[in-house]
mmCIF file of C-alpha atoms and ligand atoms in Angstrom:
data_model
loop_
_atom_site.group_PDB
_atom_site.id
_atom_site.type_symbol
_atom_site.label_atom_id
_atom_site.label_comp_id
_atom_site.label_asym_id
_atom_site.label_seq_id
_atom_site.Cartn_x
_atom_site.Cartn_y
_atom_site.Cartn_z
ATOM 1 C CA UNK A 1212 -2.824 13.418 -15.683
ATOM 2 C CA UNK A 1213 -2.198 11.849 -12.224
ATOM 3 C CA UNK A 1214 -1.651 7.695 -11.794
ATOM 4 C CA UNK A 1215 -2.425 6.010 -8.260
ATOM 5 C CA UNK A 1216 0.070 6.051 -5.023
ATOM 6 C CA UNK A 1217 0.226 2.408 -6.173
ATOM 7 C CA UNK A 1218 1.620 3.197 -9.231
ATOM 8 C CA UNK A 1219 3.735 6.198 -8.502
ATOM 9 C CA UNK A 1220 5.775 4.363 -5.394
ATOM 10 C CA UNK A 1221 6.538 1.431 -8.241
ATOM 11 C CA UNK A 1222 7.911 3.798 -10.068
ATOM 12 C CA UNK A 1223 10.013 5.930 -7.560
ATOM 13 C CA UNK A 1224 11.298 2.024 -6.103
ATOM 14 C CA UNK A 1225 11.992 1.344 -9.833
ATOM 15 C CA UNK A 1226 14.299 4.493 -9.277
ATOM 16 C CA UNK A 1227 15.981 3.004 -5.967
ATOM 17 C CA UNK A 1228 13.985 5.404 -3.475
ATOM 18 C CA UNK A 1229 12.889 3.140 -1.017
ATOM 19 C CA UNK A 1230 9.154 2.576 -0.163
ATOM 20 C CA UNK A 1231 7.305 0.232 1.664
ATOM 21 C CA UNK A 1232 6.203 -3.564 0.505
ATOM 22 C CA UNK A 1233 3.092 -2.886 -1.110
ATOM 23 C CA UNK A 1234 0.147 -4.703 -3.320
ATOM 24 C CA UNK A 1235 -3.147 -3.404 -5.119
ATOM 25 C CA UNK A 1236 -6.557 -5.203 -4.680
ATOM 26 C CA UNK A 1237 -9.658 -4.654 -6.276
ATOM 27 C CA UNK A 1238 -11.882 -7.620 -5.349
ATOM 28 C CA UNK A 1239 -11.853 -9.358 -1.806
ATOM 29 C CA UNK A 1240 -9.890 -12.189 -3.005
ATOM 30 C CA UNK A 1241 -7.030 -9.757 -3.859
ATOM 31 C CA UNK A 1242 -7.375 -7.947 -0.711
ATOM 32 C CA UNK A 1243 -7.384 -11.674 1.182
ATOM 33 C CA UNK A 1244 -3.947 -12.467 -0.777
ATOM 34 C CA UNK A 1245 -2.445 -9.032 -0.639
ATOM 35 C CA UNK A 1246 -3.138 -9.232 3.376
ATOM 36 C CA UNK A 1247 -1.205 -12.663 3.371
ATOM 37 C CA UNK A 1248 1.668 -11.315 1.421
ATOM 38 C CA UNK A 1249 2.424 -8.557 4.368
ATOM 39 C CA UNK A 1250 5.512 -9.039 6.374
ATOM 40 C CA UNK A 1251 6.183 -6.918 9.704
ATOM 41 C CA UNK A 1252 3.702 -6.062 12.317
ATOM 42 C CA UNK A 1253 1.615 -3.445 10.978
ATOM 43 C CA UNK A 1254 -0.621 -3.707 7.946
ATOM 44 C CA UNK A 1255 -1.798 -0.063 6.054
ATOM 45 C CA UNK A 1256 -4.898 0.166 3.945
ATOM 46 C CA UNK A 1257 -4.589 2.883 1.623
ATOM 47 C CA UNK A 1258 -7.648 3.807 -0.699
ATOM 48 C CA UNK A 1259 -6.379 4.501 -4.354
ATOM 49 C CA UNK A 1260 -8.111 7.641 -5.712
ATOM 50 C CA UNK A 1261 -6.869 10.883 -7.711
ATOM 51 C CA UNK A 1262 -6.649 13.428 -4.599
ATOM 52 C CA UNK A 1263 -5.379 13.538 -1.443
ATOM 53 C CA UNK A 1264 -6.059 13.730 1.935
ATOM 54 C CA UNK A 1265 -7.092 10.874 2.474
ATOM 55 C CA UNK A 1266 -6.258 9.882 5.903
ATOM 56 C CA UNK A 1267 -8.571 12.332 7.058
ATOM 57 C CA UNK A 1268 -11.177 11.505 4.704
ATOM 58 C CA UNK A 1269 -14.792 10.601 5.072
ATOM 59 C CA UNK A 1270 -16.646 7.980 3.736
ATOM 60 C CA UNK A 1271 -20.043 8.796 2.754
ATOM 61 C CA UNK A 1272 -21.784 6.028 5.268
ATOM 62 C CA UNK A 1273 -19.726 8.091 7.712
ATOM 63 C CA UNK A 1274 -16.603 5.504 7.979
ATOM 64 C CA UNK A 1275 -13.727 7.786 8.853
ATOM 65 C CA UNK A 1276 -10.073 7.406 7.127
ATOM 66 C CA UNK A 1277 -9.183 6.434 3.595
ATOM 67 C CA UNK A 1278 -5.793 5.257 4.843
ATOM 68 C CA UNK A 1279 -5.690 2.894 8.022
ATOM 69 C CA UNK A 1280 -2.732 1.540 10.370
ATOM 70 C CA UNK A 1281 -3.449 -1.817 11.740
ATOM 71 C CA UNK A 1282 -1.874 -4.343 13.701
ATOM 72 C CA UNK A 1283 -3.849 -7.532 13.038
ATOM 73 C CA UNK A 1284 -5.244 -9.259 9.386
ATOM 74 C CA UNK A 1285 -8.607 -9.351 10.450
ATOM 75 C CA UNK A 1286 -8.612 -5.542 11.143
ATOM 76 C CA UNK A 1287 -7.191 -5.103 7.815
ATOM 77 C CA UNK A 1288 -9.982 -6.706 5.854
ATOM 78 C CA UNK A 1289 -12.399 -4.687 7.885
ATOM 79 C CA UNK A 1290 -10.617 -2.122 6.625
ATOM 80 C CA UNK A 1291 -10.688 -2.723 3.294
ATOM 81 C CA UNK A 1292 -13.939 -3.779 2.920
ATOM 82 C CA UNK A 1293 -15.602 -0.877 4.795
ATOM 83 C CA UNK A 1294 -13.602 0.883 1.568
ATOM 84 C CA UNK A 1295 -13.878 -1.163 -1.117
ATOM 85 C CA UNK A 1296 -16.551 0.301 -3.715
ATOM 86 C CA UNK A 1297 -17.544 3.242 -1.075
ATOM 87 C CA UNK A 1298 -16.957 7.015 -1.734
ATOM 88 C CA UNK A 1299 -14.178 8.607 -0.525
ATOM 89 C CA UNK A 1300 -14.935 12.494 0.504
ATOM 90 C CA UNK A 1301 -11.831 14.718 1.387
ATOM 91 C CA UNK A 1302 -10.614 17.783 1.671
ATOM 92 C CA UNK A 1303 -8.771 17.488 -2.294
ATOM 93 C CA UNK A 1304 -12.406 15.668 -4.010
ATOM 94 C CA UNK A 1305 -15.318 18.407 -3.411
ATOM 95 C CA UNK A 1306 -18.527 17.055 -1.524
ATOM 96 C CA UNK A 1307 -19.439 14.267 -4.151
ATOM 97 C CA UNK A 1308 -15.857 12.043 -3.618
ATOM 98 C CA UNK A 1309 -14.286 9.774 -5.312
ATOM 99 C CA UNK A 1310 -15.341 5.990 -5.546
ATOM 100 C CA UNK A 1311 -12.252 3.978 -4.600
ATOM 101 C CA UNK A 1312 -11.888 1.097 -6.864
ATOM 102 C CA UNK A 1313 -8.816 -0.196 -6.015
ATOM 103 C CA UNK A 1314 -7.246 -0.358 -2.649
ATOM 104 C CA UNK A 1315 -3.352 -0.664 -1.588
ATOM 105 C CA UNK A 1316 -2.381 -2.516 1.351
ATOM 106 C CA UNK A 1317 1.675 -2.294 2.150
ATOM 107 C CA UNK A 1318 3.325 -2.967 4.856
ATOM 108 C CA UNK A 1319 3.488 -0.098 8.010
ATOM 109 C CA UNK A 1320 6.407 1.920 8.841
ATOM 110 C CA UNK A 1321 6.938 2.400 12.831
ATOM 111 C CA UNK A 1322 7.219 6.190 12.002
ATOM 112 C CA UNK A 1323 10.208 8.507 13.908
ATOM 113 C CA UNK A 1324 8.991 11.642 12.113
ATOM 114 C CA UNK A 1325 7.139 13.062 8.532
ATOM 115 C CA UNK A 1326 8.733 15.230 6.147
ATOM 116 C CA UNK A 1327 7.816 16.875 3.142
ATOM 117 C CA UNK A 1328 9.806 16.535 -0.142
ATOM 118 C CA UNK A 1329 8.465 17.518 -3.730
ATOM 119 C CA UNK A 1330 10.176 18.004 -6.467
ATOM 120 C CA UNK A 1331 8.012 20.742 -8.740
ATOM 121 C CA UNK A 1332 8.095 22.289 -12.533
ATOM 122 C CA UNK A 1333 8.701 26.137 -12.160
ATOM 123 C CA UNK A 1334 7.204 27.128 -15.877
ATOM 124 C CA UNK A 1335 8.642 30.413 -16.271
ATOM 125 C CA UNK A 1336 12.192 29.665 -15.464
ATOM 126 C CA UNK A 1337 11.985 25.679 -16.926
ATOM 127 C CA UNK A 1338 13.670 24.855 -14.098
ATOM 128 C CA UNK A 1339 12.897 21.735 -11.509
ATOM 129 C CA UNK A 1340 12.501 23.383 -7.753
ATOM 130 C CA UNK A 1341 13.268 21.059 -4.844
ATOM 131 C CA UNK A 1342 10.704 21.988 -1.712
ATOM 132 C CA UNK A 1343 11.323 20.325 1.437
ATOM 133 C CA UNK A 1344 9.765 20.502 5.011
ATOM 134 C CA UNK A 1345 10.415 19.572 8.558
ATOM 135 C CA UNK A 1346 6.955 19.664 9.092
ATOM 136 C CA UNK A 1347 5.145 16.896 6.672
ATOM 137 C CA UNK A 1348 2.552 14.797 7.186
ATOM 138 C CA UNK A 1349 -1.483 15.792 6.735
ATOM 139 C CA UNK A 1350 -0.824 18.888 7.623
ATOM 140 C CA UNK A 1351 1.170 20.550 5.121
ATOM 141 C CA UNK A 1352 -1.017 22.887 3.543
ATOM 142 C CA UNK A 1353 -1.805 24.167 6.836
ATOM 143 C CA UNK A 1354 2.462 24.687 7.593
ATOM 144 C CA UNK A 1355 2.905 26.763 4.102
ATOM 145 C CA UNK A 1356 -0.143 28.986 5.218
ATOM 146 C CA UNK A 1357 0.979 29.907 8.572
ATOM 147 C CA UNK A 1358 4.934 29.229 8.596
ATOM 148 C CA UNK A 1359 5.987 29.846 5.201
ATOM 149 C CA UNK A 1360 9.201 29.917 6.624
ATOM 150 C CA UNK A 1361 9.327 26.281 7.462
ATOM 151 C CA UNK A 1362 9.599 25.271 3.540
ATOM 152 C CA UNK A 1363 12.823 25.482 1.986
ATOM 153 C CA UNK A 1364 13.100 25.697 -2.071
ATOM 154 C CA UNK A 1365 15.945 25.016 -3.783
ATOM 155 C CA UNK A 1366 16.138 25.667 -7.803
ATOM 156 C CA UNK A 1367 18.442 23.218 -9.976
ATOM 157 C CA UNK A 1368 19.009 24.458 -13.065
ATOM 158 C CA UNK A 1369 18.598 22.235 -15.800
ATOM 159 C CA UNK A 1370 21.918 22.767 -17.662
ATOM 160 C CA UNK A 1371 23.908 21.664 -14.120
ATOM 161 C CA UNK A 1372 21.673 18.861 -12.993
ATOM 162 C CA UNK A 1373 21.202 17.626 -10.013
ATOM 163 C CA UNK A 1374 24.564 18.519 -8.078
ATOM 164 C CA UNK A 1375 25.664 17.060 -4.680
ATOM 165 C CA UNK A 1376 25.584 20.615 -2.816
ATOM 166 C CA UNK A 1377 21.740 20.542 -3.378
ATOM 167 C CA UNK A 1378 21.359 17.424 -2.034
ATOM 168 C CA UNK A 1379 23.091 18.679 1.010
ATOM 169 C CA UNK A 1380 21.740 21.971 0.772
ATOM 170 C CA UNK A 1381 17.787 20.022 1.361
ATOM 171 C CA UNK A 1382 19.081 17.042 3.749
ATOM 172 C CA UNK A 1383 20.633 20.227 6.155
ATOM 173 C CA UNK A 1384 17.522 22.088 5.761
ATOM 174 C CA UNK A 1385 15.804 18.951 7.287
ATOM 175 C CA UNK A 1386 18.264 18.211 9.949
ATOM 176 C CA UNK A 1387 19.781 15.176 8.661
ATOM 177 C CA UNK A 1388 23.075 13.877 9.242
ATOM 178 C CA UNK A 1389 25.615 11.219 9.047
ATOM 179 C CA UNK A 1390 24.029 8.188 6.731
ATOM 180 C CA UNK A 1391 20.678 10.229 6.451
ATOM 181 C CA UNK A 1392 22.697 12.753 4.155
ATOM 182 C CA UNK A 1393 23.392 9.696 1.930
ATOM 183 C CA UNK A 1394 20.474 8.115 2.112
ATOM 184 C CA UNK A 1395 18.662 11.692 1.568
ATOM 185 C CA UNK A 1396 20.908 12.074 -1.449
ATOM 186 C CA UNK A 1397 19.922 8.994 -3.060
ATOM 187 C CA UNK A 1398 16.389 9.395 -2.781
ATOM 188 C CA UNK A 1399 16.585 13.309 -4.302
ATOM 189 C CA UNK A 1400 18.880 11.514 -7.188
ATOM 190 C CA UNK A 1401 16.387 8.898 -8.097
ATOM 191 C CA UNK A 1402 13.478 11.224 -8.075
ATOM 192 C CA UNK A 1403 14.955 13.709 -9.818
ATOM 193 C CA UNK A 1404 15.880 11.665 -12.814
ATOM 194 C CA UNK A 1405 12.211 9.912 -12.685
ATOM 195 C CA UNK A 1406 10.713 13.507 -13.070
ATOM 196 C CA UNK A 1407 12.761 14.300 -15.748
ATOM 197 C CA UNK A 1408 12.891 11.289 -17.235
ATOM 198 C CA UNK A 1409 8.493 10.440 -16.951
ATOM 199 C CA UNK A 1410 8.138 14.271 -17.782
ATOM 200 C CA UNK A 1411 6.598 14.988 -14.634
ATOM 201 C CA UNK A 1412 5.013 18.206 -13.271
ATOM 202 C CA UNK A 1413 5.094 17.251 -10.068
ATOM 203 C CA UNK A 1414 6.694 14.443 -7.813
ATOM 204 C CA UNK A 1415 5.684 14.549 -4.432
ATOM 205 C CA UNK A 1416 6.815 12.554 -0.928
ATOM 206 C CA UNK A 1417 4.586 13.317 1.734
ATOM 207 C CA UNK A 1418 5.269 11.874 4.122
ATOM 208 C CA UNK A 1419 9.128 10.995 3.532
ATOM 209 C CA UNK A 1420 9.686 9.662 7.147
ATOM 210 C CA UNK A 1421 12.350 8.419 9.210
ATOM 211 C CA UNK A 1422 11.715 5.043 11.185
ATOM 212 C CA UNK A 1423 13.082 4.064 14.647
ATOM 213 C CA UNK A 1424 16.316 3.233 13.530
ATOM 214 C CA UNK A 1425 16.759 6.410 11.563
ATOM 215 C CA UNK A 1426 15.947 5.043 7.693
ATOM 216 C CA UNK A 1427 14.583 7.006 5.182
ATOM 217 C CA UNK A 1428 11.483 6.079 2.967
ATOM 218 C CA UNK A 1429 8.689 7.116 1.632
ATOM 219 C CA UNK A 1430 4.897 6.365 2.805
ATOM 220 C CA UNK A 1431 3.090 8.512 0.161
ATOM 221 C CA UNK A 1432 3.418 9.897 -3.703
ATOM 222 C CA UNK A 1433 1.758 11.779 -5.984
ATOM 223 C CA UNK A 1434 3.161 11.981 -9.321
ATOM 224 C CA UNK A 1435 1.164 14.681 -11.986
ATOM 225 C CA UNK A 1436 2.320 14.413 -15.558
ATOM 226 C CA UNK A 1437 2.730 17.306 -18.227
ATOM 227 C CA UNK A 1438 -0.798 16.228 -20.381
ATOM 228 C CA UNK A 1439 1.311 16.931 -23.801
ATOM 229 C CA UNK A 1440 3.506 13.724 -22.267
ATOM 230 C CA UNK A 1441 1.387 11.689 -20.943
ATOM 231 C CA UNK A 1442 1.496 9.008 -24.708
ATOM 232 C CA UNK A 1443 5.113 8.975 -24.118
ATOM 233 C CA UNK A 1444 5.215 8.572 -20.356
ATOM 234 C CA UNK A 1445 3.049 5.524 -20.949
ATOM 235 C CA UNK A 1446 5.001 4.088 -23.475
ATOM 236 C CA UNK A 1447 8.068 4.131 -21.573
ATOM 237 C CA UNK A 1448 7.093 3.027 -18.512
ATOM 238 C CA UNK A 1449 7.346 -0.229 -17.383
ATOM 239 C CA UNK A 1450 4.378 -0.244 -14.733
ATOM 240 C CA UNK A 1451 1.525 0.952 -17.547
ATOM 241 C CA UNK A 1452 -0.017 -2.336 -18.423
HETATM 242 P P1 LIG B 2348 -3.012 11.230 2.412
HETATM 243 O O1 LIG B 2348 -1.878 12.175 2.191
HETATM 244 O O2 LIG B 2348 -3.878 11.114 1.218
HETATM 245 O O3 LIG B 2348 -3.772 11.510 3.677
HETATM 246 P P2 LIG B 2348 -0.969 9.249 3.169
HETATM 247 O O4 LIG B 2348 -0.538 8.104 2.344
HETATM 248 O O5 LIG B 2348 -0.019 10.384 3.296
HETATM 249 O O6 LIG B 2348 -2.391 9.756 2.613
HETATM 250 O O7 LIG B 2348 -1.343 8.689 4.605
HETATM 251 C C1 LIG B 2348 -1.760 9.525 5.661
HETATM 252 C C2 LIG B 2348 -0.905 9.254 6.879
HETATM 253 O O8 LIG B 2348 -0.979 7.873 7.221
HETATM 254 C C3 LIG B 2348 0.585 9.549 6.693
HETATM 255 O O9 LIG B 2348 0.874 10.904 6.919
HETATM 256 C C4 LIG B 2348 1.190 8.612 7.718
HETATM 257 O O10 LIG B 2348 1.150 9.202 9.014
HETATM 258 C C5 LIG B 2348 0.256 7.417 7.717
HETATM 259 N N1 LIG B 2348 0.794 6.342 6.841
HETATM 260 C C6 LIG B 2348 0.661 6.230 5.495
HETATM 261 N N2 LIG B 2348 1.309 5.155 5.021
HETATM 262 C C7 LIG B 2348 1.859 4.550 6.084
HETATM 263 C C8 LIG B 2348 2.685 3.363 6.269
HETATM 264 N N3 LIG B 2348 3.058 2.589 5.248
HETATM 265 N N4 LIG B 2348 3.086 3.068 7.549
HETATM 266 C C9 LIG B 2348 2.727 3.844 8.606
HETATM 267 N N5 LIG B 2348 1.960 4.942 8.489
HETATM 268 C C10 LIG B 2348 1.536 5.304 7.262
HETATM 269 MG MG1 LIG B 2349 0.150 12.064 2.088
#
């Protein structure tokens, strides 16, 4: 079972990774007040459907873009409603698409670079496997095809935990230093724990970006659950409602 970007960055905030401002819409009058909510220059309108790929999606009255970076309200809405009820097709949906049904808009991040970061069930050896890239963004399928060497793993074995060399170990591996280590080491923390905690198969950050000023957060999650845990998942968690 998957849940929405939406619901998956509430949940990764929840477990002090930071992500940007965000609210869901579903109607035009949601959309209108989620617009007015947005602080910061640039508004993002982010169609909420089970696959990815979006950005470079197609809608199928040939709109391009499930995800859109905009600088003004008005663009936003035209956004949103060009979305709103239409069919998503990417690369991750096969030729019929997805209807989106519920829209995110958050606030933009003025973007320095895009990382991957996932954190991943191995099934055979139970244990969690950290993967990390340089090289994240739209793209990443693309990077573990033709520079496999570009994507670090890094196992943590369930009876040590989450240990502060692997942290370092991944924020090296991406080039960080000084206050990104930390701030790299907070967000591997947090999402560890969550995918432990919610059972996950699979947490995924991509992209995890730096901004201008060098700050860590994440733009984009995916979150798939172990089926046999999705009743207690939703149970536990606070954004299921
Ligand atoms: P998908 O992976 O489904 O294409 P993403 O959420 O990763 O969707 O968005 C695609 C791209 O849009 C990102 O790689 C990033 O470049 C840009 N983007 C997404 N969210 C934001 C944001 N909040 N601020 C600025 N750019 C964003
Ligand atoms: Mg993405």
């Amino acid at each position: 079972m998957n849940i929405h970007e939406y619901q998956a960055k509430e949940l990764l905030h929840n477990y002090g990774v930071p992500v940007p401002r965000g609210y869901s819409a579903t109607n035009a009058g949601e959309v209108d007040t989620a617009i007015s909510k947005i602080e910061g220059d640039l508004i993002v309108v982010k169609s909420q459907i089970h696959a990815g790929g979006r950005g470079k999606g197609t809608f199928n009255d040939g709109y391009q873009g499930g995800v859109k970076v905009v600088k003004s309200s008005e663009a936003a809405q035209t956004a949103a409603m060009a979305m709103l009820n239409n069919t998503l097709v990417t690369a991750q949906t096969g030729p019929a698409g997805r209807k989106v049904q519920t829209l995110y808009v958050t606030e933009g991040c003025d973007i320095a670079h895009e990382y991957y970061l996932a954190i991943v069930l191995d099934r055979e050896t139970a244990q969690a496997v950290i993967i990390a890239s340089t090289e994240g963004g739209m793209d990443i399928e693309a990077v573990a095809e033709s520079t496999p060497e570009k994507i670090t793993r890094v196992a943590v074995s369930p009876s040590t935990g989450l240990r502060p060399f692997h942290c370092r170990e991944v924020a090296y591996a991406l080039g960080f230093e000084g206050d990104q280590v930390k701030q790299l080491s907070k967000i591997l923390s947090g999402t560890y724990k969550m995918f432990w905690e919610k059972n996950a198969m699979l947490v995924e950050i991509n992209p995890l970006v730096t901004d201008k000023e060098g700050n860590l957060s994440a733009l984009d999650a995916k979150v798939s659950f172990d089926d046999n845990a999705i009743f207690n998942t939703l149970r536990s968690s606070s954004y299921a409602t």
